[in-house]
XYZ file of C-alpha atoms in Angstrom:
544
model
C 253.017 145.441 -89.275
C 256.177 144.171 -90.932
C 256.819 145.275 -94.542
C 256.909 142.415 -97.009
C 260.326 140.827 -97.348
C 262.278 141.193 -100.443
C 261.993 137.532 -101.213
C 258.059 137.596 -101.386
C 257.053 135.480 -104.268
C 255.128 136.968 -107.223
C 252.155 134.818 -106.421
C 251.880 136.325 -102.875
C 252.048 139.873 -104.412
C 249.248 138.985 -106.869
C 247.064 137.724 -104.032
C 247.688 140.826 -102.048
C 246.775 143.012 -104.982
C 243.487 141.049 -105.395
C 242.628 141.507 -101.746
C 243.251 145.245 -101.997
C 241.033 145.452 -105.040
C 238.273 143.488 -103.346
C 238.485 145.767 -100.315
C 238.245 148.777 -102.509
C 235.124 147.282 -104.307
C 233.537 146.463 -100.939
C 234.260 150.006 -99.703
C 232.669 151.511 -102.869
C 229.628 149.272 -102.423
C 229.281 150.276 -98.758
C 229.532 153.898 -99.693
C 226.954 153.512 -102.341
C 224.636 151.593 -99.992
C 225.193 154.261 -97.370
C 224.230 157.008 -99.816
C 221.108 155.080 -100.933
C 220.140 154.449 -97.282
C 220.640 158.116 -96.535
C 218.516 159.183 -99.564
C 215.842 156.700 -98.499
C 215.856 157.986 -95.005
C 215.550 161.514 -96.253
C 212.652 160.624 -98.546
C 210.883 158.764 -95.645
C 211.446 161.782 -93.355
C 210.048 164.128 -95.992
C 207.039 161.831 -96.477
C 206.384 161.558 -92.737
C 206.886 165.354 -92.317
C 204.480 166.312 -95.171
C 201.816 163.624 -95.077
C 198.793 164.037 -92.740
C 199.850 160.923 -90.813
C 201.077 160.090 -87.295
C 203.910 157.463 -87.027
C 204.253 156.243 -83.477
C 205.668 153.411 -81.336
C 205.046 152.410 -77.777
C 206.846 150.061 -75.369
C 205.154 147.325 -73.423
C 204.075 149.803 -70.726
C 202.369 152.050 -73.218
C 205.072 154.777 -73.189
C 205.802 156.561 -76.433
C 209.139 155.743 -78.021
C 208.333 157.414 -81.273
C 205.913 160.151 -82.304
C 206.353 161.743 -85.712
C 204.310 163.222 -88.619
C 202.335 166.266 -89.663
C 199.162 164.568 -88.461
C 200.151 165.610 -84.964
C 199.285 169.282 -85.819
C 195.471 169.081 -85.429
C 196.037 167.277 -82.137
C 198.018 170.232 -80.809
C 201.340 168.274 -80.677
C 204.715 168.542 -82.349
C 206.977 165.632 -83.423
C 208.734 164.022 -80.400
C 206.725 165.993 -77.861
C 205.154 162.973 -76.150
C 208.165 160.567 -76.364
C 208.703 159.154 -72.944
C 205.131 159.867 -71.813
C 202.465 157.316 -71.217
C 199.736 157.187 -73.897
C 197.289 156.458 -71.038
C 197.945 159.988 -69.766
C 198.118 161.731 -73.105
C 194.877 160.340 -74.240
C 193.020 159.868 -70.917
C 190.086 161.955 -72.363
C 189.858 159.721 -75.469
C 188.320 156.407 -74.436
C 188.464 155.057 -78.004
C 192.233 155.439 -78.060
C 192.639 153.774 -74.679
C 190.564 150.812 -75.837
C 192.616 150.369 -78.983
C 195.846 150.596 -76.968
C 194.696 147.955 -74.442
C 193.737 145.479 -77.190
C 197.029 146.033 -79.180
C 199.197 145.586 -76.012
C 197.307 142.338 -75.399
C 198.568 141.093 -78.818
C 195.609 141.928 -81.074
C 196.190 143.945 -84.272
C 193.771 146.905 -84.396
C 192.531 148.855 -87.465
C 189.616 151.220 -86.543
C 188.362 154.758 -86.852
C 188.792 157.063 -83.866
C 187.821 160.656 -83.195
C 190.291 162.895 -81.252
C 190.012 166.677 -80.797
C 187.235 166.865 -83.405
C 189.350 165.232 -86.025
C 188.684 161.710 -87.479
C 191.623 159.321 -87.767
C 191.980 155.829 -89.124
C 194.437 153.969 -86.840
C 196.542 150.850 -87.430
C 198.174 149.204 -84.374
C 200.602 146.261 -84.945
C 201.865 144.414 -81.752
C 205.660 143.990 -81.710
C 206.564 140.409 -80.545
C 209.978 139.543 -79.055
C 211.737 136.127 -79.652
C 210.023 134.706 -76.547
C 206.565 135.385 -77.992
C 205.780 138.285 -75.634
C 204.476 141.705 -76.682
C 207.435 144.036 -76.449
C 205.490 147.070 -77.682
C 203.303 148.443 -80.436
C 204.109 150.164 -83.777
C 201.409 152.230 -85.217
C 200.216 154.486 -87.948
C 197.287 156.936 -87.992
C 196.063 159.162 -90.821
C 193.564 161.998 -90.893
C 190.358 161.047 -92.814
C 188.188 163.980 -91.655
C 187.730 165.459 -95.110
C 186.773 162.114 -96.544
C 184.161 161.467 -93.822
C 182.744 165.030 -94.221
C 182.414 164.447 -97.973
C 180.658 161.135 -97.367
C 178.357 162.768 -94.816
C 177.532 165.557 -97.364
C 176.823 162.876 -99.979
C 174.501 161.048 -97.571
C 172.708 164.298 -96.820
C 172.286 164.950 -100.518
C 170.949 161.454 -101.020
C 168.513 161.931 -98.164
C 167.422 165.279 -99.605
C 166.968 163.751 -102.978
C 164.847 160.949 -101.587
C 162.781 163.496 -99.691
C 162.403 165.605 -102.803
C 161.203 162.488 -104.719
C 158.669 161.768 -101.996
C 157.424 165.307 -102.061
C 157.162 165.241 -105.858
C 155.103 162.037 -105.602
C 152.855 163.507 -102.932
C 152.576 166.748 -104.972
C 151.477 164.793 -108.069
C 148.833 162.970 -105.936
C 147.738 166.265 -104.419
C 147.362 167.914 -107.789
C 145.169 165.040 -108.979
C 142.988 165.220 -105.903
C 142.658 169.007 -106.267
C 141.673 168.619 -109.891
C 138.950 166.135 -108.992
C 137.762 168.291 -106.086
C 137.580 171.351 -108.378
C 135.295 169.341 -110.662
C 133.097 168.642 -107.737
C 133.007 172.241 -106.522
C 132.227 173.634 -109.997
C 128.673 172.216 -110.110
C 128.072 173.202 -106.490
C 128.962 176.791 -107.171
C 127.253 176.849 -110.521
C 123.969 175.342 -109.481
C 123.803 177.493 -106.320
C 124.287 180.607 -108.473
C 121.491 179.403 -110.730
C 119.170 178.696 -107.788
C 119.882 182.202 -106.274
C 119.075 183.865 -109.624
C 115.658 182.270 -109.499
C 114.816 183.594 -106.095
C 113.561 187.068 -105.308
C 115.572 189.340 -103.009
C 114.586 188.734 -99.424
C 113.574 185.113 -99.998
C 114.520 183.081 -96.895
C 116.328 180.456 -99.038
C 118.773 183.029 -100.377
C 120.545 183.186 -97.047
C 120.888 179.454 -97.003
C 122.281 179.407 -100.477
C 124.655 182.203 -99.545
C 126.044 180.025 -96.749
C 126.445 177.209 -99.326
C 128.533 179.620 -101.486
C 130.593 180.713 -98.480
C 131.411 177.072 -97.586
C 132.250 176.306 -101.222
C 134.514 179.409 -101.278
C 136.406 178.129 -98.260
C 136.775 174.756 -99.919
C 138.130 176.547 -103.013
C 140.745 178.352 -100.972
C 141.768 174.985 -99.511
C 142.103 173.514 -102.965
C 144.288 176.433 -104.005
C 146.677 175.740 -101.088
C 146.896 172.065 -102.284
C 147.682 173.307 -105.776
C 150.408 175.606 -104.415
C 152.041 172.600 -102.894
C 151.442 170.410 -105.998
C 153.205 172.936 -108.208
C 156.467 172.167 -106.342
C 159.630 174.181 -107.100
C 158.365 176.110 -110.173
C 158.656 179.716 -109.132
C 155.494 181.575 -110.234
C 155.577 185.075 -108.839
C 152.200 186.807 -108.531
C 150.679 189.207 -106.069
C 150.465 187.379 -102.759
C 148.901 188.626 -99.508
C 151.460 187.387 -96.964
C 148.979 187.341 -94.065
C 146.986 184.640 -95.886
C 150.092 182.516 -96.403
C 150.934 182.958 -92.708
C 147.510 181.862 -91.674
C 147.525 178.742 -93.746
C 151.094 177.853 -92.584
C 150.065 178.320 -88.948
C 147.213 175.866 -89.377
C 149.683 173.189 -90.229
C 152.202 174.218 -87.564
C 149.744 174.235 -84.637
C 148.952 170.601 -85.231
C 152.604 169.547 -84.845
C 153.662 171.663 -81.834
C 153.786 170.276 -78.280
C 151.472 171.973 -75.788
C 154.438 173.588 -74.093
C 154.860 175.938 -77.123
C 152.435 178.813 -77.495
C 151.946 180.700 -80.821
C 151.632 184.468 -80.822
C 150.600 186.127 -84.058
C 150.593 189.905 -84.795
C 149.699 191.394 -88.229
C 149.838 195.208 -88.283
C 147.451 195.552 -91.266
C 146.507 193.670 -94.449
C 148.445 195.911 -96.850
C 151.124 193.130 -97.188
C 151.185 192.211 -100.819
C 154.431 190.999 -102.387
C 155.326 189.597 -105.807
C 156.128 186.033 -104.879
C 155.606 182.313 -105.358
C 153.045 181.559 -102.689
C 154.244 177.966 -102.333
C 157.801 179.085 -101.666
C 156.694 181.716 -99.155
C 154.749 178.900 -97.399
C 157.961 176.946 -97.311
C 159.927 179.818 -95.811
C 157.402 180.212 -93.005
C 157.284 176.503 -92.252
C 161.046 176.148 -92.160
C 161.552 179.127 -89.890
C 158.775 177.997 -87.519
C 160.028 174.487 -87.458
C 163.520 175.654 -86.483
C 162.090 177.960 -83.803
C 159.992 175.103 -82.329
C 162.994 172.750 -82.313
C 164.922 175.388 -80.266
C 162.176 175.391 -77.630
C 161.307 171.717 -77.561
C 163.137 171.080 -74.212
C 161.736 174.037 -72.128
C 158.822 175.375 -74.200
C 158.155 179.040 -74.834
C 156.398 181.415 -77.258
C 156.739 181.175 -80.974
C 156.032 184.741 -82.127
C 155.014 185.504 -85.739
C 154.837 189.152 -86.861
C 154.037 190.774 -90.132
C 154.439 194.497 -90.725
C 155.332 196.998 -93.399
C 158.405 199.246 -93.148
C 160.261 201.744 -95.228
C 164.056 201.643 -95.394
C 165.085 205.238 -96.035
C 168.793 204.429 -96.598
C 170.419 201.399 -98.094
C 171.474 198.612 -95.732
C 170.037 196.472 -93.020
C 171.833 194.386 -90.442
C 174.277 192.096 -92.281
C 173.277 193.458 -95.699
C 175.079 196.774 -96.311
C 174.080 196.904 -100.025
C 170.409 196.216 -99.522
C 168.467 198.921 -101.272
C 166.105 201.429 -99.688
C 162.391 201.120 -100.291
C 159.140 199.660 -98.949
C 159.254 196.178 -97.532
C 156.974 193.629 -96.014
C 158.810 192.194 -92.938
C 158.112 188.717 -91.630
C 159.543 188.120 -88.147
C 159.782 184.682 -86.479
C 161.031 184.828 -82.932
C 161.638 182.028 -80.393
C 162.625 181.976 -76.707
C 164.816 178.887 -77.190
C 168.488 178.128 -76.578
C 169.857 180.632 -78.964
C 173.101 180.338 -81.009
C 176.760 181.043 -80.258
C 178.581 183.547 -82.527
C 180.407 180.795 -84.362
C 177.091 178.876 -84.979
C 175.267 182.061 -86.092
C 178.011 182.829 -88.597
C 177.330 179.452 -90.271
C 173.552 179.335 -89.862
C 172.773 179.592 -93.585
C 175.481 177.235 -94.794
C 174.109 174.099 -96.601
C 174.496 170.891 -94.518
C 175.515 172.806 -91.359
C 173.414 171.720 -88.470
C 173.680 171.504 -84.657
C 170.955 168.876 -84.514
C 171.856 165.306 -83.564
C 172.493 162.825 -86.331
C 169.283 161.801 -87.991
C 167.263 164.899 -86.925
C 168.366 167.377 -89.563
C 170.180 167.709 -92.900
C 171.277 171.319 -92.353
C 169.333 172.430 -95.502
C 166.314 174.184 -93.905
C 167.831 177.688 -93.461
C 169.914 177.375 -96.605
C 166.646 176.816 -98.531
C 165.031 179.789 -96.799
C 168.111 181.968 -97.708
C 167.922 180.830 -101.375
C 164.187 181.500 -101.648
C 164.323 184.901 -100.048
C 167.161 186.122 -102.221
C 165.510 184.770 -105.375
C 162.634 187.108 -104.599
C 164.891 190.147 -104.216
C 164.657 190.092 -100.450
C 167.065 189.616 -97.530
C 167.087 187.785 -94.196
C 168.664 189.040 -90.988
C 169.084 187.115 -87.698
C 169.913 188.031 -84.143
C 170.681 185.397 -81.526
C 172.448 184.869 -78.223
C 172.782 181.742 -76.115
C 169.869 181.345 -73.652
C 168.121 184.381 -75.200
C 166.502 182.820 -78.276
C 166.698 183.798 -81.941
C 164.895 186.341 -84.127
C 164.741 185.951 -87.910
C 163.463 188.893 -90.035
C 162.641 188.317 -93.709
C 162.497 191.541 -95.787
C 160.464 191.225 -99.023
C 159.886 194.143 -101.505
C 156.352 195.399 -101.202
C 154.327 195.139 -104.403
C 152.576 198.460 -103.739
C 149.122 197.257 -104.585
C 146.500 195.287 -102.659
C 144.643 192.324 -103.960
C 140.955 193.289 -104.251
C 138.681 191.200 -102.131
C 135.804 189.363 -103.855
C 132.291 190.576 -103.318
C 130.434 188.885 -100.591
C 127.627 187.988 -102.944
C 128.154 188.446 -106.662
C 125.217 189.764 -108.648
C 124.010 188.417 -111.883
C 126.965 189.989 -113.697
C 127.217 190.194 -117.454
C 124.476 188.760 -119.596
C 124.438 187.282 -123.043
C 122.777 188.665 -126.126
C 121.855 185.417 -127.718
C 125.479 184.371 -128.678
C 125.886 180.713 -129.510
C 128.515 179.073 -127.226
C 130.124 175.699 -127.873
C 130.775 173.999 -124.486
C 132.786 170.800 -123.906
C 133.792 169.090 -120.723
C 134.132 165.349 -120.028
C 132.454 165.720 -116.673
C 128.692 165.334 -117.361
C 127.660 167.339 -114.226
C 129.843 170.236 -115.188
C 128.610 170.237 -118.783
C 124.961 170.339 -117.604
C 125.698 173.045 -115.095
C 127.481 175.160 -117.696
C 124.589 174.745 -120.156
C 122.003 175.842 -117.556
C 124.209 178.633 -116.175
C 124.923 180.190 -119.537
C 121.333 179.769 -120.839
C 120.057 181.474 -117.656
C 122.301 184.389 -118.525
C 121.038 184.890 -122.034
C 123.399 182.665 -124.144
C 122.515 179.803 -126.452
C 124.523 176.693 -125.643
C 125.496 173.439 -127.453
C 127.314 171.174 -125.048
C 129.282 168.007 -125.438
C 131.090 165.639 -123.057
C 133.541 164.613 -125.788
C 136.045 166.934 -127.406
C 136.003 164.811 -130.574
C 132.205 165.202 -130.881
C 132.551 168.924 -130.269
C 135.088 169.176 -133.087
C 132.846 167.307 -135.518
C 129.895 169.618 -134.654
C 132.097 172.665 -135.195
C 133.337 171.410 -138.599
C 129.761 170.920 -139.774
C 129.298 174.690 -139.685
C 132.233 176.677 -138.211
C 130.349 179.979 -138.479
C 127.461 178.924 -136.227
C 129.396 179.385 -132.979
C 130.404 182.652 -131.389
C 132.826 181.260 -128.748
C 134.221 177.996 -127.347
C 134.504 177.075 -123.638
C 136.559 173.818 -123.275
C 138.021 171.866 -120.364
C 141.774 171.218 -120.738
C 142.132 167.756 -119.283
C 140.097 165.410 -121.538
C 140.860 162.048 -123.057
C 142.300 161.712 -126.623
C 141.941 165.361 -127.439
C 142.882 167.944 -124.867
C 141.435 171.453 -124.654
C 144.564 172.994 -126.048
C 144.664 170.489 -128.968
C 141.065 171.241 -129.680
C 141.831 174.995 -129.636
C 144.739 174.571 -132.048
C 142.618 172.632 -134.528
C 139.660 175.029 -134.364
C 141.914 178.039 -134.586
C 143.147 176.827 -138.023
C 139.599 176.924 -139.287
C 138.374 180.039 -137.502
C 141.206 182.575 -136.522
C 138.932 184.967 -134.721
C 136.693 182.714 -132.565
C 137.127 183.485 -128.891
C 138.320 180.413 -126.973
C 138.291 179.956 -123.224
C 140.089 177.020 -121.640
C 139.087 175.885 -118.195
C 141.306 173.820 -115.889
C 141.192 172.306 -112.424
C 145.002 172.504 -112.110
C 145.096 176.174 -111.235
C 147.818 178.085 -113.206
C 149.634 175.006 -114.463
C 149.026 175.730 -118.236
C 151.793 177.370 -120.218
C 149.890 180.564 -121.048
C 152.740 182.066 -123.176
C 152.895 178.949 -125.414
C 149.122 178.810 -125.879
C 148.415 182.523 -126.264
C 148.209 182.393 -129.973
C 145.490 179.733 -129.841
C 143.616 180.549 -126.590
C 141.906 183.824 -125.755
C 141.618 183.309 -122.005
C 141.906 180.814 -119.168
C 139.491 180.166 -116.364
C 140.485 178.255 -113.289
C 137.962 175.856 -111.766
C 135.928 176.138 -109.705
C 134.257 179.330 -111.093
C 130.974 180.987 -110.160
C 128.482 182.221 -112.659
C 129.329 185.936 -112.484
C 133.074 185.309 -112.965
C 132.633 183.064 -115.932
C 129.958 185.103 -117.682
C 131.934 188.335 -117.106
C 134.922 186.678 -118.753
C 132.852 185.352 -121.655
C 131.246 188.766 -122.136
C 134.647 190.477 -122.246
C 136.140 188.078 -124.863
C 133.023 188.309 -127.052
C 133.080 192.136 -126.944
C 136.761 192.251 -127.719
C 136.192 190.041 -130.707
C 133.296 192.227 -131.887
C 131.065 189.171 -131.900
C 127.317 189.203 -132.754
C 124.822 186.357 -132.559
C 125.219 183.827 -135.347
């Protein structure tokens, strides 16, 4: 390059300076753009490296030309590892991926969900078209949506559980109503049978027939109590419960649902198996454990073994529960000869929503519910299982230490009245008539009504004429408790007994200041008169 001649004009020098200035500005702009591009590239690289995505590109033969992103980690890959390899080889065991690849190389955009190595990805394939209109390859993006799908699955399981709970609540309400009506039917049967037996001499041939009527009515009463246990739902009401009776009731239901390939074996060491528990929840524990055991044997059959025994833990700790206290326990064992569980499955057996059952066959809540119920009763549950060797669940419940006394085979006449005047009210005509005859046959005077409002009017005419009140709880317009509250204002010492066909559903603590005692329907003559005699004696009553 020749230096400018000395005779270069000023105009040429100015032009040269402008060109130099423009070149400098262009260079500064280039450097600024280069810096921006570099920063953008670094940010994109950081985004790809840290986001749970897979960024990939394939040529027209399906070979990887790009494979980047942290989303490769759950697939067991590192960035760039598969570049140069065929996707048909890398994902030969993932037919969903191969199908998406075929369609995208044929020119169709694809946006679908795919499962690979136990992870769920949403994939986006975009065909890359050359100037001649041919597919030159595919650019793609995939991101891990496993957590989202698991959350949605949990939400669906919760919704299903809620719907099931609503169904059970509805059925429970219906069952409670049926049990109430059935108790009202049983009450006259028991009452009139007692009255008839009182009128017969010992050894009369009809007494044995009537005794059989009482036995049958007693079995019906036990059945109603089971219905009421179900109807009470989730309210935990801990009382002395003989576990063998709960087991027997549960097995009646289970036997009807099991295939003939599954045999039930039951062993109860003795009947000293009382625990403080909610009978309905104990029933649920047994049903859930037996249902699980039956499911494990549904393919090949086997023996479902139920055992109930008492044991003493002399030192704290049982398998899996090192802090479990020493003491006396009732142990319920449910054993199957099914497929068993692997160690990893066993470790998660009591997790909510964890299930090995196919979709639609289980919510994964059965054992979680069992675990919650057992621990809420101060107990523990231990499990042993091996693949192909079945599973054994052992439920430890603190022993109550006392047995529940069995009722007499044939109650005697029981306590008798001494002419006390009893006000009786029940909206069921047959029950009112039966109570009047029953109490009068036992030495009481009775004024009976089928309307609580009529009974209240009779009481107000002369509050001192009555020595006690026996009233049904469920009555129209004025319930038994409402009647008791009203009467209690006018006579603070009058013994009041409330009867109910809903078992233990009344809030005794709330009503204790107004009600002396509660009597669950159906009741026999001896039970009711003994209760009436007790409350009268405690009140120091004498005939009016």
